[in-house]
């Protein structure tokens, strides 16, 4: 059984779709963009799967179609953790490669942020995306592709 690697993208809020497609084309890798009905995506390379608008619809679809060896691109630590447990490799939108060794600390950060919001706290330090993040992302994706 030789599974052919795919890149599966949690596409709703993904800022690096163009970079993913460019790299995938160069390496002849299939890309599947998963999005909900609130986001319409079309490009001439990716296969697009549209799911019903619901908080976790896209997440479940991504996990259901992922296989060991696939690369999952997501900004959601929960999706990353589930994908890792299925043997997929996971990559954040800023180029962070999630692994079984670092995912717990990301999940803990998410939990703390959620607690803070529940208590009325706000985080206002959301920074604009930098070109450096795109470069980091591109480098990490190429690294994962070559580290089969």
PDB file of N, CA and C in Angstrom, residues 4 7 21 46 48 59 63 66 76 83 86 89 101 110 124 131 139:
ATOM      1  N   UNK A   4      -0.333   8.031  -2.022  1.00  0.00           N
ATOM      2  CA  UNK A   4       0.283   9.198  -2.646  1.00  0.00           C
ATOM      3  C   UNK A   4      -0.068  10.426  -1.799  1.00  0.00           C
ATOM      4  N   UNK A   7      -1.913  17.336  -0.186  1.00  0.00           N
ATOM      5  CA  UNK A   7      -1.918  18.482   0.716  1.00  0.00           C
ATOM      6  C   UNK A   7      -3.385  18.852   0.901  1.00  0.00           C
ATOM      7  N   UNK A  21      -0.481  26.231  -3.701  1.00  0.00           N
ATOM      8  CA  UNK A  21      -0.729  25.777  -5.069  1.00  0.00           C
ATOM      9  C   UNK A  21       0.557  25.841  -5.898  1.00  0.00           C
ATOM     10  N   UNK A  46      -6.555  23.042  -7.604  1.00  0.00           N
ATOM     11  CA  UNK A  46      -7.043  22.298  -6.444  1.00  0.00           C
ATOM     12  C   UNK A  46      -8.377  21.637  -6.691  1.00  0.00           C
ATOM     13  N   UNK A  48     -11.735  21.259  -4.787  1.00  0.00           N
ATOM     14  CA  UNK A  48     -12.370  22.002  -3.689  1.00  0.00           C
ATOM     15  C   UNK A  48     -13.525  21.180  -3.147  1.00  0.00           C
ATOM     16  N   UNK A  59     -13.600  20.867   9.665  1.00  0.00           N
ATOM     17  CA  UNK A  59     -12.617  20.139  10.480  1.00  0.00           C
ATOM     18  C   UNK A  59     -12.817  18.627  10.355  1.00  0.00           C
ATOM     19  N   UNK A  63     -10.263  15.725   8.618  1.00  0.00           N
ATOM     20  CA  UNK A  63      -9.777  14.549   9.349  1.00  0.00           C
ATOM     21  C   UNK A  63     -10.231  13.272   8.652  1.00  0.00           C
ATOM     22  N   UNK A  66      -8.052  12.661   5.519  1.00  0.00           N
ATOM     23  CA  UNK A  66      -6.587  12.626   5.636  1.00  0.00           C
ATOM     24  C   UNK A  66      -6.093  11.209   5.901  1.00  0.00           C
ATOM     25  N   UNK A  76      -5.836  25.728  13.003  1.00  0.00           N
ATOM     26  CA  UNK A  76      -6.591  25.225  14.152  1.00  0.00           C
ATOM     27  C   UNK A  76      -5.809  24.112  14.841  1.00  0.00           C
ATOM     28  N   UNK A  83      -5.166  15.393  13.212  1.00  0.00           N
ATOM     29  CA  UNK A  83      -4.449  14.959  12.003  1.00  0.00           C
ATOM     30  C   UNK A  83      -3.164  14.215  12.388  1.00  0.00           C
ATOM     31  N   UNK A  86      -3.706  10.725  13.267  1.00  0.00           N
ATOM     32  CA  UNK A  86      -3.948   9.864  12.112  1.00  0.00           C
ATOM     33  C   UNK A  86      -2.672   9.606  11.306  1.00  0.00           C
ATOM     34  N   UNK A  89       1.080  14.810   8.554  1.00  0.00           N
ATOM     35  CA  UNK A  89       1.989  15.868   9.015  1.00  0.00           C
ATOM     36  C   UNK A  89       1.218  17.168   8.959  1.00  0.00           C
ATOM     37  N   UNK A 101       5.432  16.351  19.599  1.00  0.00           N
ATOM     38  CA  UNK A 101       6.215  16.911  20.706  1.00  0.00           C
ATOM     39  C   UNK A 101       5.794  18.329  21.069  1.00  0.00           C
ATOM     40  N   UNK A 110      -4.253  27.590  23.494  1.00  0.00           N
ATOM     41  CA  UNK A 110      -5.612  27.804  23.009  1.00  0.00           C
ATOM     42  C   UNK A 110      -6.584  27.792  24.186  1.00  0.00           C
ATOM     43  N   UNK A 124      -5.827  42.182  21.887  1.00  0.00           N
ATOM     44  CA  UNK A 124      -5.898  43.175  20.810  1.00  0.00           C
ATOM     45  C   UNK A 124      -4.604  43.188  20.008  1.00  0.00           C
ATOM     46  N   UNK A 131       5.362  39.293   5.294  1.00  0.00           N
ATOM     47  CA  UNK A 131       5.902  38.504   4.178  1.00  0.00           C
ATOM     48  C   UNK A 131       6.863  37.448   4.732  1.00  0.00           C
ATOM     49  N   UNK A 139       9.022  27.629   3.199  1.00  0.00           N
ATOM     50  CA  UNK A 139      10.163  26.791   3.579  1.00  0.00           C
ATOM     51  C   UNK A 139       9.728  25.539   4.318  1.00  0.00           C
TER      52      UNK A 139
END
